[in-house]
Coordinates of C-alpha atoms in Angstrom, one line a residue:
Chain A
M241 CA -25.2 -4.8 23.1
R242 CA -24.4 -1.5 24.5
L243 CA -21.3 0.7 23.9
A244 CA -20.3 2.6 26.5
V245 CA -18.0 5.5 26.4
K246 CA -16.5 7.0 29.8
N247 CA -14.4 10.0 30.1
L248 CA -12.7 10.0 27.0
V249 CA -10.0 12.5 26.5
V250 CA -8.2 13.3 23.5
E251 CA -5.3 15.6 22.7
Y252 CA -3.5 17.2 19.6
N253 CA -0.5 18.6 20.6
S254 CA -1.6 19.2 24.4
T255 CA -4.7 20.7 23.4
K256 CA -7.8 18.9 24.0
V257 CA -9.8 17.9 21.4
L258 CA -12.0 15.5 23.2
D259 CA -13.1 16.6 26.6
E260 CA -14.3 13.9 29.4
V261 CA -16.6 12.7 26.5
T262 CA -19.3 10.2 28.3
F263 CA -22.1 8.4 26.8
E264 CA -23.7 5.0 26.2
V265 CA -25.2 3.4 22.8
L266 CA -27.4 0.5 21.8
D267 CA -27.5 -1.9 18.8
G268 CA -30.3 -1.2 16.6
E269 CA -30.3 2.6 17.0
L270 CA -28.8 4.7 14.4
T271 CA -26.8 7.1 16.7
F272 CA -25.8 10.8 15.2
V273 CA -22.9 12.6 16.4
L274 CA -23.7 16.1 15.4
G275 CA -21.7 19.3 15.9
P276 CA -20.2 22.4 14.1
N277 CA -16.8 22.2 12.4
G278 CA -14.0 21.3 15.1
A279 CA -16.3 20.6 17.7
G280 CA -14.4 16.8 17.8
K281 CA -16.8 14.6 15.8
T282 CA -14.3 12.7 13.8
T283 CA -12.0 12.4 16.0
L284 CA -14.5 10.8 18.6
L285 CA -15.3 8.1 16.0
K286 CA -11.5 7.4 15.6
A287 CA -10.8 7.3 19.1
I288 CA -13.6 4.8 19.8
S289 CA -11.9 2.7 17.3
R290 CA -8.5 3.2 18.3
L291 CA -7.3 5.1 15.4
V292 CA -6.1 8.0 17.3
N293 CA -4.2 7.6 21.1
V294 CA -6.5 8.5 23.7
V295 CA -4.9 10.1 26.8
G296 CA -7.5 9.3 29.2
G297 CA -11.1 7.4 29.7
S298 CA -11.7 4.1 28.2
V299 CA -14.6 2.5 25.9
Y300 CA -16.7 -0.5 27.1
I301 CA -18.6 -3.2 24.8
D302 CA -20.9 -5.0 27.1
G303 CA -18.5 -4.0 29.6
K304 CA -14.9 -5.5 28.6
D305 CA -12.9 -2.8 28.4
L306 CA -11.3 -2.3 24.5
R307 CA -7.9 -2.0 26.0
N308 CA -8.4 -6.0 26.6
Y309 CA -8.9 -6.4 22.9
S310 CA -6.1 -7.6 20.6
P311 CA -5.7 -5.4 17.2
R312 CA -7.6 -8.1 15.2
E313 CA -10.6 -8.0 17.5
V314 CA -10.8 -4.7 17.4
G315 CA -10.8 -5.1 13.4
K316 CA -13.4 -7.8 14.1
A317 CA -15.8 -5.4 16.1
F318 CA -15.4 -1.8 14.1
A319 CA -14.9 -0.4 11.1
Y320 CA -14.6 2.9 10.4
A321 CA -15.3 4.5 7.1
G322 CA -13.6 8.2 6.6
P323 CA -14.1 10.2 3.9
Q324 CA -10.6 9.9 2.7
V325 CA -8.6 7.1 1.0
Y326 CA -5.2 7.1 -1.1
R327 CA -5.7 6.4 -4.6
V328 CA -2.4 7.5 -6.1
L329 CA -1.2 3.9 -6.7
P330 CA -3.5 2.4 -9.0
S331 CA -6.0 -0.2 -7.6
T332 CA -9.5 -1.3 -8.5
V333 CA -12.3 -1.2 -6.5
F334 CA -12.7 -5.1 -5.9
E335 CA -9.1 -5.1 -4.9
F336 CA -10.0 -2.1 -2.5
L337 CA -12.6 -4.2 -0.8
L338 CA -10.9 -7.4 -0.3
I339 CA -8.8 -6.1 2.0
S340 CA -11.9 -6.1 4.6
R341 CA -12.0 -9.3 5.0
Y342 CA -8.4 -9.6 6.6
P343 CA -9.4 -9.4 10.1
H344 CA -11.8 -12.5 9.7
Q345 CA -8.8 -14.3 8.4
N346 CA -5.6 -16.4 9.3
R347 CA -2.7 -13.9 9.0
L348 CA -0.9 -16.2 6.4
Q349 CA -3.6 -17.1 4.6
Y350 CA -2.8 -16.5 1.2
V351 CA -6.7 -16.6 -0.8
E352 CA -10.0 -15.8 0.3
S353 CA -12.3 -18.3 1.4
L354 CA -15.5 -19.1 -0.6
D355 CA -17.5 -17.3 2.5
D356 CA -15.2 -14.2 2.1
I357 CA -16.4 -13.7 -1.4
K358 CA -20.0 -14.5 -0.5
V359 CA -19.9 -11.8 2.4
L360 CA -18.1 -9.1 -0.2
D361 CA -21.0 -10.2 -2.5
E362 CA -23.7 -9.9 -0.1
V363 CA -22.9 -6.0 0.4
V364 CA -22.0 -5.2 -3.3
N365 CA -25.7 -6.2 -4.2
E366 CA -27.1 -4.3 -1.4
L367 CA -25.6 -1.3 -2.3
N368 CA -25.6 -1.6 -6.0
I369 CA -22.1 -1.0 -6.8
G370 CA -21.8 -4.5 -9.0
G371 CA -20.7 -2.1 -12.0
L372 CA -17.9 -0.7 -10.4
L373 CA -15.5 -3.4 -9.2
S374 CA -13.5 -3.6 -12.2
R375 CA -13.2 0.3 -12.3
K376 CA -10.0 2.2 -10.7
L377 CA -10.7 4.0 -7.3
E378 CA -9.0 7.1 -8.8
D379 CA -11.3 7.3 -11.6
L380 CA -14.6 7.1 -9.7
S381 CA -16.6 10.3 -8.8
S382 CA -16.9 11.3 -5.3
G383 CA -20.6 9.8 -5.0
E384 CA -19.4 6.4 -6.3
L385 CA -16.5 6.5 -3.8
Q386 CA -18.8 7.1 -0.9
R387 CA -20.6 4.1 -1.4
V388 CA -17.2 2.2 -2.2
L389 CA -16.3 3.3 1.3
I390 CA -19.5 2.3 3.2
A391 CA -19.4 -0.9 1.1
R392 CA -15.8 -1.4 2.3
A393 CA -16.9 -0.9 5.9
L394 CA -19.9 -3.3 5.9
I395 CA -17.9 -6.3 4.2
Q396 CA -15.8 -6.1 7.3
K397 CA -18.8 -7.1 9.2
P398 CA -18.6 -5.0 12.3
T399 CA -20.9 -5.0 15.0
I400 CA -20.0 -1.5 15.5
L401 CA -20.1 0.8 12.5
L402 CA -18.5 4.1 12.4
L403 CA -19.1 6.5 9.5
D404 CA -17.7 9.7 9.0
E405 CA -20.1 12.2 6.6
P406 CA -21.2 9.0 4.7
A407 CA -23.5 11.4 2.9
A408 CA -21.4 14.5 2.5
F409 CA -20.8 14.0 -1.5
L410 CA -24.0 12.5 -2.9
D411 CA -26.8 14.0 -4.7
I412 CA -30.3 14.1 -2.7
K413 CA -31.5 11.0 -4.1
Y414 CA -28.3 8.6 -3.2
R415 CA -28.2 10.8 0.3
I416 CA -31.6 9.5 1.4
E417 CA -30.8 6.0 -0.2
V418 CA -27.8 5.5 2.1
L419 CA -29.2 7.1 5.1
D420 CA -32.2 4.7 4.4
M421 CA -30.3 1.6 3.7
I422 CA -27.7 2.2 6.8
K423 CA -31.0 2.6 8.8
N424 CA -32.5 -0.7 7.9
L425 CA -28.9 -2.1 8.3
T426 CA -28.7 -0.8 11.8
K427 CA -32.0 -2.3 12.5
N428 CA -31.9 -5.6 10.8
R429 CA -28.5 -6.4 12.1
R430 CA -28.7 -5.0 15.2
L431 CA -25.9 -2.9 14.6
I432 CA -24.5 0.0 16.6
T433 CA -24.2 3.1 14.1
L434 CA -22.5 5.9 14.9
V435 CA -22.9 8.4 12.4
A436 CA -20.9 11.7 12.5
N437 CA -22.4 14.4 10.3
H438 CA -22.8 18.4 10.7
D439 CA -26.4 18.4 8.7
L440 CA -29.1 19.3 11.3
H441 CA -32.0 18.5 9.0
L442 CA -31.0 14.8 8.1
T443 CA -30.2 14.5 11.7
S444 CA -33.5 15.5 12.8
L445 CA -34.9 13.2 9.5
Y446 CA -33.0 10.0 10.6
A447 CA -31.5 9.8 14.1
D448 CA -32.7 7.7 16.7
R449 CA -30.3 8.8 19.1
V450 CA -28.2 12.2 19.0
I451 CA -24.9 12.9 20.6
L452 CA -24.1 16.7 20.2
L453 CA -20.6 17.8 20.6
D454 CA -19.1 21.1 20.6
S455 CA -15.4 22.2 21.1
G456 CA -15.1 18.6 22.2
R457 CA -17.6 18.3 25.0
V458 CA -20.7 16.7 24.8
V459 CA -23.6 19.2 25.1
A460 CA -26.3 16.8 25.1
V461 CA -27.4 13.1 24.5
G462 CA -30.4 11.6 24.0
G463 CA -33.4 11.0 21.8
P464 CA -34.0 13.8 18.8
E465 CA -35.9 15.6 21.2
V466 CA -33.1 17.2 22.6
L467 CA -32.4 19.4 20.0
T468 CA -34.3 22.1 21.0
K469 CA -34.3 25.5 19.0
E470 CA -32.6 27.2 21.7
L471 CA -29.9 24.9 22.0
V472 CA -29.1 24.3 18.2
E473 CA -29.4 28.1 17.4
K474 CA -26.7 28.4 20.4
I475 CA -24.2 25.7 19.0
F476 CA -24.5 26.2 15.4
K477 CA -25.1 29.8 15.3
V478 CA -28.1 30.0 12.8
R479 CA -31.6 30.8 13.1
V480 CA -33.8 27.4 12.9
E481 CA -37.4 26.5 12.5
V482 CA -38.6 23.4 14.4
L483 CA -41.5 21.6 12.3
K484 CA -43.5 18.6 13.0
N485 CA -44.1 16.2 10.0
C486 CA -47.0 14.1 9.5
Y487 CA -45.1 11.0 11.3
G488 CA -44.4 13.6 14.5
R489 CA -40.8 13.8 13.8
N490 CA -39.4 17.3 15.0
L491 CA -37.5 18.4 11.7
I492 CA -35.4 21.1 12.2
L493 CA -35.0 23.5 8.7
P494 CA -31.9 25.9 9.0
I495 CA -33.1 29.5 7.8
R496 CA -30.3 31.9 8.0
A497 CA -27.2 32.9 10.2
L498 CA -27.3 34.7 13.4
D499 CA -24.4 37.1 14.3
Chain B
M90 CA -20.4 -11.1 -9.3
A91 CA -18.0 -10.8 -7.3
L92 CA -16.8 -14.1 -7.6
Q93 CA -16.4 -14.4 -11.0
T94 CA -14.3 -11.0 -10.7
Y95 CA -11.8 -13.3 -8.1
R96 CA -11.8 -15.7 -10.5
N97 CA -10.8 -13.7 -13.5
L98 CA -8.5 -12.1 -10.9
M99 CA -6.7 -15.9 -10.4
R100 CA -6.7 -16.8 -14.0
R101 CA -5.2 -13.9 -14.8
F102 CA -2.4 -14.3 -12.2
T103 CA -1.8 -18.0 -12.7
L104 CA -1.5 -17.6 -16.6
S105 CA 0.7 -14.8 -16.3
M106 CA 3.2 -16.6 -13.5
F107 CA 3.4 -19.7 -16.4
F108 CA 4.0 -17.5 -19.2
L109 CA 6.5 -15.7 -17.0
T110 CA 8.5 -18.4 -15.7
T111 CA 8.5 -19.9 -19.4
S112 CA 9.7 -17.1 -20.7
L113 CA 12.2 -16.9 -17.7
T114 CA 13.4 -20.0 -18.5
L115 CA 13.8 -19.6 -22.2
L116 CA 15.7 -16.4 -21.6
S117 CA 18.4 -17.8 -19.5
I118 CA 19.0 -20.9 -22.1
L119 CA 19.7 -18.3 -24.7
S120 CA 21.8 -16.2 -22.3
I121 CA 24.4 -19.3 -21.8
S122 CA 24.2 -19.5 -25.2
V123 CA 25.2 -15.8 -26.2
G124 CA 28.5 -14.0 -26.6
V125 CA 31.4 -14.2 -28.7
V126 CA 31.6 -18.0 -28.5
S127 CA 28.0 -18.8 -29.5
V128 CA 26.9 -22.3 -28.1
G129 CA 24.0 -24.2 -29.5
F130 CA 20.4 -24.2 -27.8
K131 CA 20.7 -27.8 -27.5
D132 CA 24.3 -27.8 -26.3
V133 CA 23.4 -25.5 -23.2
V134 CA 20.5 -28.1 -22.4
D135 CA 22.5 -30.8 -22.7
H136 CA 25.5 -29.7 -20.5
L137 CA 22.6 -28.4 -17.8
L138 CA 21.3 -31.7 -17.5
G139 CA 24.5 -33.3 -17.7
I140 CA 24.1 -35.7 -20.9
S141 CA 27.5 -34.0 -22.6
S142 CA 30.7 -32.9 -21.4
H143 CA 32.6 -31.2 -23.8
T144 CA 35.5 -29.6 -21.9
F145 CA 35.7 -26.5 -24.1
L146 CA 32.4 -25.8 -24.0
K147 CA 32.0 -26.7 -20.4
G148 CA 34.1 -24.1 -19.1
I149 CA 32.3 -21.6 -21.2
I150 CA 29.0 -22.7 -20.2
D151 CA 29.9 -22.4 -16.4
L152 CA 31.0 -19.1 -16.4
R153 CA 27.8 -17.7 -18.1
V154 CA 25.9 -19.6 -15.8
I155 CA 27.3 -17.5 -13.1
R156 CA 26.4 -14.3 -15.0
T157 CA 23.1 -15.6 -16.2
S158 CA 22.3 -16.7 -12.5
A159 CA 23.7 -13.5 -11.1
S160 CA 21.1 -11.5 -13.3
V161 CA 18.3 -13.4 -12.6
L162 CA 18.9 -13.0 -8.9
A163 CA 19.6 -9.1 -9.0
G164 CA 16.6 -8.7 -11.0
A165 CA 14.0 -10.2 -9.1
S166 CA 15.6 -8.5 -5.8
L167 CA 15.0 -5.2 -7.7
G168 CA 11.4 -6.3 -9.0
V169 CA 10.2 -7.1 -5.5
A170 CA 12.5 -3.9 -4.0
G171 CA 10.6 -1.8 -6.7
V172 CA 7.0 -2.9 -5.9
L173 CA 7.9 -2.6 -1.9
I174 CA 9.1 0.9 -2.1
Q175 CA 5.9 2.1 -4.1
G176 CA 4.3 0.2 -1.3
I177 CA 5.7 2.1 1.6
T178 CA 6.3 5.9 -0.5
R179 CA 2.3 5.3 -1.7
N180 CA 4.0 6.2 -5.0
P181 CA 4.1 4.7 -8.3
L182 CA 7.0 6.9 -9.3
A183 CA 9.2 5.2 -5.9
E184 CA 12.0 3.4 -7.2
P185 CA 15.4 2.2 -5.4
Y186 CA 17.6 4.1 -8.1
I187 CA 15.5 7.1 -8.3
L188 CA 15.1 7.5 -4.5
G189 CA 18.6 7.8 -4.5
I190 CA 18.9 4.3 -2.4
S191 CA 21.4 2.5 -4.8
S192 CA 24.0 5.4 -5.2
T193 CA 24.1 5.9 -1.3
A194 CA 24.9 1.9 -1.3
L195 CA 27.6 2.5 -3.5
S196 CA 29.0 5.7 -2.1
V197 CA 29.4 3.7 1.4
V198 CA 31.1 0.5 -0.2
S199 CA 33.5 2.9 -2.2
L200 CA 34.3 4.9 1.1
A201 CA 34.8 1.5 3.0
L202 CA 36.9 0.5 0.5
I203 CA 39.4 3.5 0.5
L204 CA 39.7 2.9 4.5
N205 CA 40.1 -0.9 4.0
P206 CA 40.9 -1.8 0.8
S207 CA 41.2 -5.6 1.7
L208 CA 37.4 -5.8 2.3
I209 CA 37.1 -6.2 -1.4
N210 CA 38.3 -9.8 -0.7
S211 CA 35.1 -10.4 1.2
R212 CA 31.7 -9.9 -0.8
T213 CA 29.8 -10.7 2.5
E214 CA 31.3 -7.7 4.0
V215 CA 30.7 -5.4 0.9
M216 CA 27.3 -6.6 1.3
L217 CA 26.7 -5.4 4.5
Y218 CA 28.1 -1.8 3.7
S219 CA 25.9 -1.8 1.3
F220 CA 23.0 -2.6 2.9
L221 CA 24.0 0.2 5.6
G222 CA 24.3 2.5 2.7
A223 CA 21.1 1.7 1.2
L224 CA 19.0 2.2 4.5
L225 CA 20.7 5.3 4.7
G226 CA 20.1 6.9 1.4
F227 CA 16.4 6.1 2.2
L228 CA 16.1 7.5 5.4
F229 CA 18.0 10.4 3.9
T230 CA 15.5 10.7 0.8
L231 CA 12.4 10.3 3.1
M232 CA 13.9 13.0 5.4
L233 CA 14.5 15.7 2.6
S234 CA 11.0 14.8 1.0
R235 CA 9.2 15.6 4.3
L236 CA 9.8 19.4 3.3
G237 CA 7.5 19.3 0.6
S238 CA 4.0 17.1 0.7
S239 CA 3.4 16.0 -3.0
G240 CA 4.6 12.5 -4.4
L241 CA 6.5 14.4 -6.8
S242 CA 8.6 15.8 -3.9
L243 CA 10.1 12.3 -3.2
V244 CA 11.0 11.8 -6.4
L245 CA 12.8 15.5 -6.5
A246 CA 14.7 14.9 -3.4
G247 CA 15.4 11.1 -4.9
I248 CA 17.1 13.0 -7.6
A249 CA 19.1 15.1 -5.3
V250 CA 20.6 12.3 -3.3
T251 CA 21.1 10.6 -6.1
S252 CA 23.2 13.4 -7.8
I253 CA 25.3 13.9 -4.6
S254 CA 25.7 10.5 -3.6
S255 CA 26.5 9.2 -7.5
G256 CA 29.3 12.2 -7.5
I257 CA 31.0 10.8 -4.3
S258 CA 31.0 7.6 -5.6
H259 CA 32.4 8.6 -8.8
I260 CA 35.3 10.3 -7.3
L261 CA 36.0 7.4 -4.4
L262 CA 35.6 4.8 -7.2
Y263 CA 38.1 6.5 -9.4
L264 CA 40.6 6.7 -6.5
V265 CA 40.3 2.8 -5.4
Q266 CA 39.8 1.8 -9.3
S267 CA 43.6 0.1 -8.7
V268 CA 42.0 -2.0 -5.8
L269 CA 39.0 -2.8 -7.6
R270 CA 40.7 -3.9 -10.8
I271 CA 37.5 -3.9 -13.0
P272 CA 36.3 -0.6 -14.5
Y273 CA 34.4 1.4 -12.5
V274 CA 31.9 2.7 -14.6
Y275 CA 30.3 -1.1 -14.3
L276 CA 29.8 -0.7 -10.6
L277 CA 28.2 2.8 -11.4
M278 CA 25.9 1.6 -14.1
G279 CA 25.8 -2.5 -13.2
S280 CA 27.8 -5.6 -14.9
T281 CA 27.5 -9.0 -14.4
T282 CA 31.0 -9.5 -15.8
S283 CA 32.7 -9.3 -12.1
V284 CA 30.6 -11.9 -10.4
L285 CA 32.4 -14.8 -8.9
K286 CA 31.4 -17.9 -8.7
A287 CA 32.0 -17.7 -5.2
D288 CA 29.0 -14.9 -5.1
I289 CA 26.4 -17.1 -6.0
P290 CA 25.4 -18.8 -3.2
T291 CA 25.3 -15.8 -0.7
L292 CA 23.6 -13.9 -3.4
T293 CA 20.6 -16.8 -3.7
L294 CA 20.5 -16.8 0.2
T295 CA 20.1 -13.2 0.5
S296 CA 17.6 -12.9 -2.2
I297 CA 15.5 -16.0 -1.1
I298 CA 15.3 -14.6 2.3
G299 CA 14.2 -11.0 1.4
I300 CA 11.7 -12.2 -1.2
S301 CA 10.1 -14.7 1.4
A302 CA 10.2 -12.3 4.0
S303 CA 8.5 -9.8 1.7
L304 CA 5.6 -12.6 1.2
L305 CA 4.8 -12.6 4.5
I306 CA 3.8 -8.5 4.7
V307 CA 1.6 -8.5 1.5
K308 CA -1.3 -8.2 3.0
S309 CA -0.5 -5.6 5.5
L310 CA 1.0 -3.7 2.3
N311 CA -2.4 -3.9 0.7
A312 CA -4.0 -2.3 3.8
Y313 CA -1.6 0.1 4.2
I314 CA -1.4 1.8 0.6
Y315 CA -5.1 3.1 0.8
G316 CA -4.0 4.8 4.2
D317 CA -2.9 4.4 8.1
E318 CA -6.3 4.1 9.2
Y319 CA -7.2 1.6 7.1
S320 CA -3.8 -0.3 8.5
R321 CA -5.1 0.2 11.7
Q322 CA -8.3 -0.9 11.6
L323 CA -7.8 -4.0 10.0
G324 CA -5.3 -5.2 12.8
F325 CA -1.9 -4.1 11.3
N326 CA 0.6 -1.8 12.7
P327 CA 1.6 0.9 9.8
R328 CA 4.8 1.4 11.5
L329 CA 5.8 -1.6 11.5
T330 CA 4.6 -2.5 8.1
I331 CA 6.9 0.3 6.6
L332 CA 10.1 -0.6 8.9
T333 CA 10.1 -4.3 7.5
A334 CA 9.8 -3.4 4.4
A335 CA 11.9 -0.5 4.1
T336 CA 14.4 -3.3 5.8
I337 CA 13.8 -6.1 3.3
T338 CA 14.4 -3.0 0.4
S339 CA 17.3 -2.1 1.4
I340 CA 18.5 -5.7 2.1
L341 CA 17.9 -6.8 -1.5
T342 CA 19.2 -3.4 -3.0
G343 CA 22.3 -3.4 -1.1
M344 CA 23.0 -7.0 -1.9
S345 CA 22.4 -6.4 -5.7
V346 CA 24.5 -3.4 -5.6
A347 CA 27.5 -4.9 -3.9
V348 CA 27.2 -7.8 -6.5
V349 CA 26.3 -6.4 -10.0
G350 CA 26.6 -2.4 -9.4
I351 CA 23.8 0.0 -9.8
I352 CA 21.0 -1.4 -12.4
G353 CA 18.3 1.7 -12.8
F354 CA 14.7 1.8 -13.7
V355 CA 14.3 -2.0 -13.4
G356 CA 12.5 -1.5 -9.9
L357 CA 10.4 0.9 -11.5
A358 CA 9.0 -0.9 -15.0
S359 CA 9.3 -4.5 -13.5
P360 CA 5.9 -3.3 -10.9
H361 CA 4.3 -1.6 -13.6
I362 CA 4.1 -4.0 -16.1
C363 CA 2.8 -6.7 -13.4
R364 CA 0.1 -3.9 -12.2
Y365 CA -0.7 -4.7 -15.8
L366 CA -0.9 -8.0 -16.0
V367 CA -1.8 -9.2 -12.4
G368 CA -3.2 -6.1 -11.0
N369 CA -2.3 -4.8 -7.5
D370 CA -2.8 -7.0 -5.0
H371 CA 0.8 -7.3 -3.2
R372 CA 0.1 -11.2 -2.9
F373 CA -0.1 -11.2 -6.7
L374 CA 2.1 -8.7 -7.4
L375 CA 5.5 -9.7 -5.7
P376 CA 6.2 -12.8 -7.0
A377 CA 5.2 -11.2 -10.7
S378 CA 7.8 -8.9 -10.1
A379 CA 10.4 -10.9 -9.0
L380 CA 10.0 -12.9 -12.1
V381 CA 9.6 -9.7 -14.4
G382 CA 12.5 -8.1 -12.7
A383 CA 14.7 -11.2 -13.6
I384 CA 13.6 -10.8 -16.9
L385 CA 14.4 -7.6 -17.9
V386 CA 17.9 -7.9 -16.3
V387 CA 18.7 -11.2 -18.2
L388 CA 17.6 -9.6 -21.3
S389 CA 19.5 -6.6 -20.7
D390 CA 22.6 -9.2 -20.2
I391 CA 21.8 -10.5 -23.5
I392 CA 21.6 -7.3 -25.7
V393 CA 24.9 -6.0 -24.1
R394 CA 26.6 -9.3 -25.0
A395 CA 25.3 -9.5 -28.1
I396 CA 25.9 -5.7 -29.0
S397 CA 29.9 -6.6 -27.9
S398 CA 30.0 -9.5 -29.9
V399 CA 29.0 -7.8 -33.3
S400 CA 30.9 -4.5 -32.8
G401 CA 33.7 -6.4 -31.3
L402 CA 34.1 -4.0 -28.6
G403 CA 34.0 -4.3 -25.0
E404 CA 30.5 -4.8 -23.1
L405 CA 28.2 -1.7 -22.4
P406 CA 27.1 -1.2 -18.6
L407 CA 24.1 -3.4 -18.0
G408 CA 22.2 0.1 -16.7
V409 CA 22.3 1.6 -20.0
V410 CA 20.2 -0.9 -21.7
T411 CA 17.9 -1.3 -18.5
G412 CA 17.7 2.7 -18.6
I413 CA 16.6 2.5 -22.0
I414 CA 13.8 -0.1 -21.3
G415 CA 12.8 1.4 -18.0
A416 CA 13.2 5.1 -18.2
P417 CA 10.2 5.8 -21.0
F418 CA 7.9 4.6 -18.0
L419 CA 9.1 7.2 -15.6
A420 CA 8.5 9.7 -18.2
Y421 CA 4.7 8.3 -18.7
L422 CA 4.3 8.1 -15.3
V423 CA 5.4 11.8 -14.7
L424 CA 3.5 13.1 -17.5
K425 CA 0.3 11.8 -16.2
R426 CA 1.0 13.0 -12.7
V427 CA 1.8 16.4 -14.3
R428 CA -1.6 16.4 -16.1
E429 CA -3.9 15.5 -13.1

């Protein structure tokens, strides 16, 4: 399967936040959308899944224009996990996870099928959040919440998974665990996974493919080797060192801020 | 694991619905038997089933059946309206009364009565004005609250709208008292004494339509409360959800204000009692809240008549009793929010 984004333009209050963004990604690849704050990473993920209005350009799944998809078909194809969720109205984790099955149900279907619950159970076990199901969403720590948000997206059973800063609030052990899991899921289920992120080191450690954004424009697309020392230093304004690890991967280590 | 949690949820819902339906039935019979002339439980049941036909008792029972039906319908509508408005504002403090919806509805009704006193003969037209007033009040409160950003700003805006419009309706109702033939306090704070037999079919129809319509948007509400992003990516249109829910809320609130006046805090207390009983999934929350709302108003109506028959004085407005039951919920929720 192939996700193609062509000349995507998004404007907020008539300033361009995405400018002619074009790239292609394949299933089974873990793609990192990398860039400094305000580069348009979140907007790109939201524009792909039609959560924000697109001014120009289009998105194709296997050559089929996304504009021909109904909202429910989009719901089956894409799942977006952002860092935010309203938790002022009380709700349990279980109630939150249940909503993800809606695109797969009949509109007026009032109760879940056994299948729905099975899908949910599978993901809950995979992410080891069984103990959180009866907890209130508002009582979760940020690390727990982050795992729940990823679980919700996975329960939607998308073919294209869009994760916005999925590891931001996790401590290092969970961060590694979550990214390992995402990488395995992407490979085993042949997902197209896009991860928005600004951590240079993690990106160099996990990415199969990188889309480097700066001020709404694509600066580089390709394997992790496109992240050269010169390019990264120019875009992120930090001094970095590029090291080779024992598996032959280039790892980027930030050293100090440039100015 | 998940299956067990799901089964528990279903079991809790079934048990609660059974318990609530039974309580509502018993309370309704009690409501028919209580009053200045008390009628025995058995007599009430016999009459309702058409077994006995004592003419003197029949007159009393028929009158009380009207009151009780009005309480059940108005209560159920307010319970549902409360859930809907908490959902679309994503705010557990929201309620038709607190957001100023009920009092703007009454203001528009009283204004219409001043301009055209013959309106009092057509309850359906009064309902229409009440609905428009409710919608207007909701929009007004929303606009005012956009100036602030916290959840409390919505409540503060609501309090402002309520104060203004209840002041206005006080004056207007005072002026049209002669037309209304009933003490205007009853409209301001709710009462079932002025409900007529002819009102019941309209009331039944509107509340059935409103409540069934709300059952069609439960899933979109479930997705909506977590944020617009969730709503959109699950295939719903968040704007359409707000619009539908706000219209239903205004119909239900407008209708109940037109017939029984303003009954405050039912729309707040009922959803929170139900969140405790059946959880927060709107599929379960809505029907449960309809029952609890009905129970609260029937119960308040019984208390009002019990007090009156003991004291020998006239009846208190319903809103006094629901306020005493419901306001502590508001106090608790506000305290919880402030502490956070």
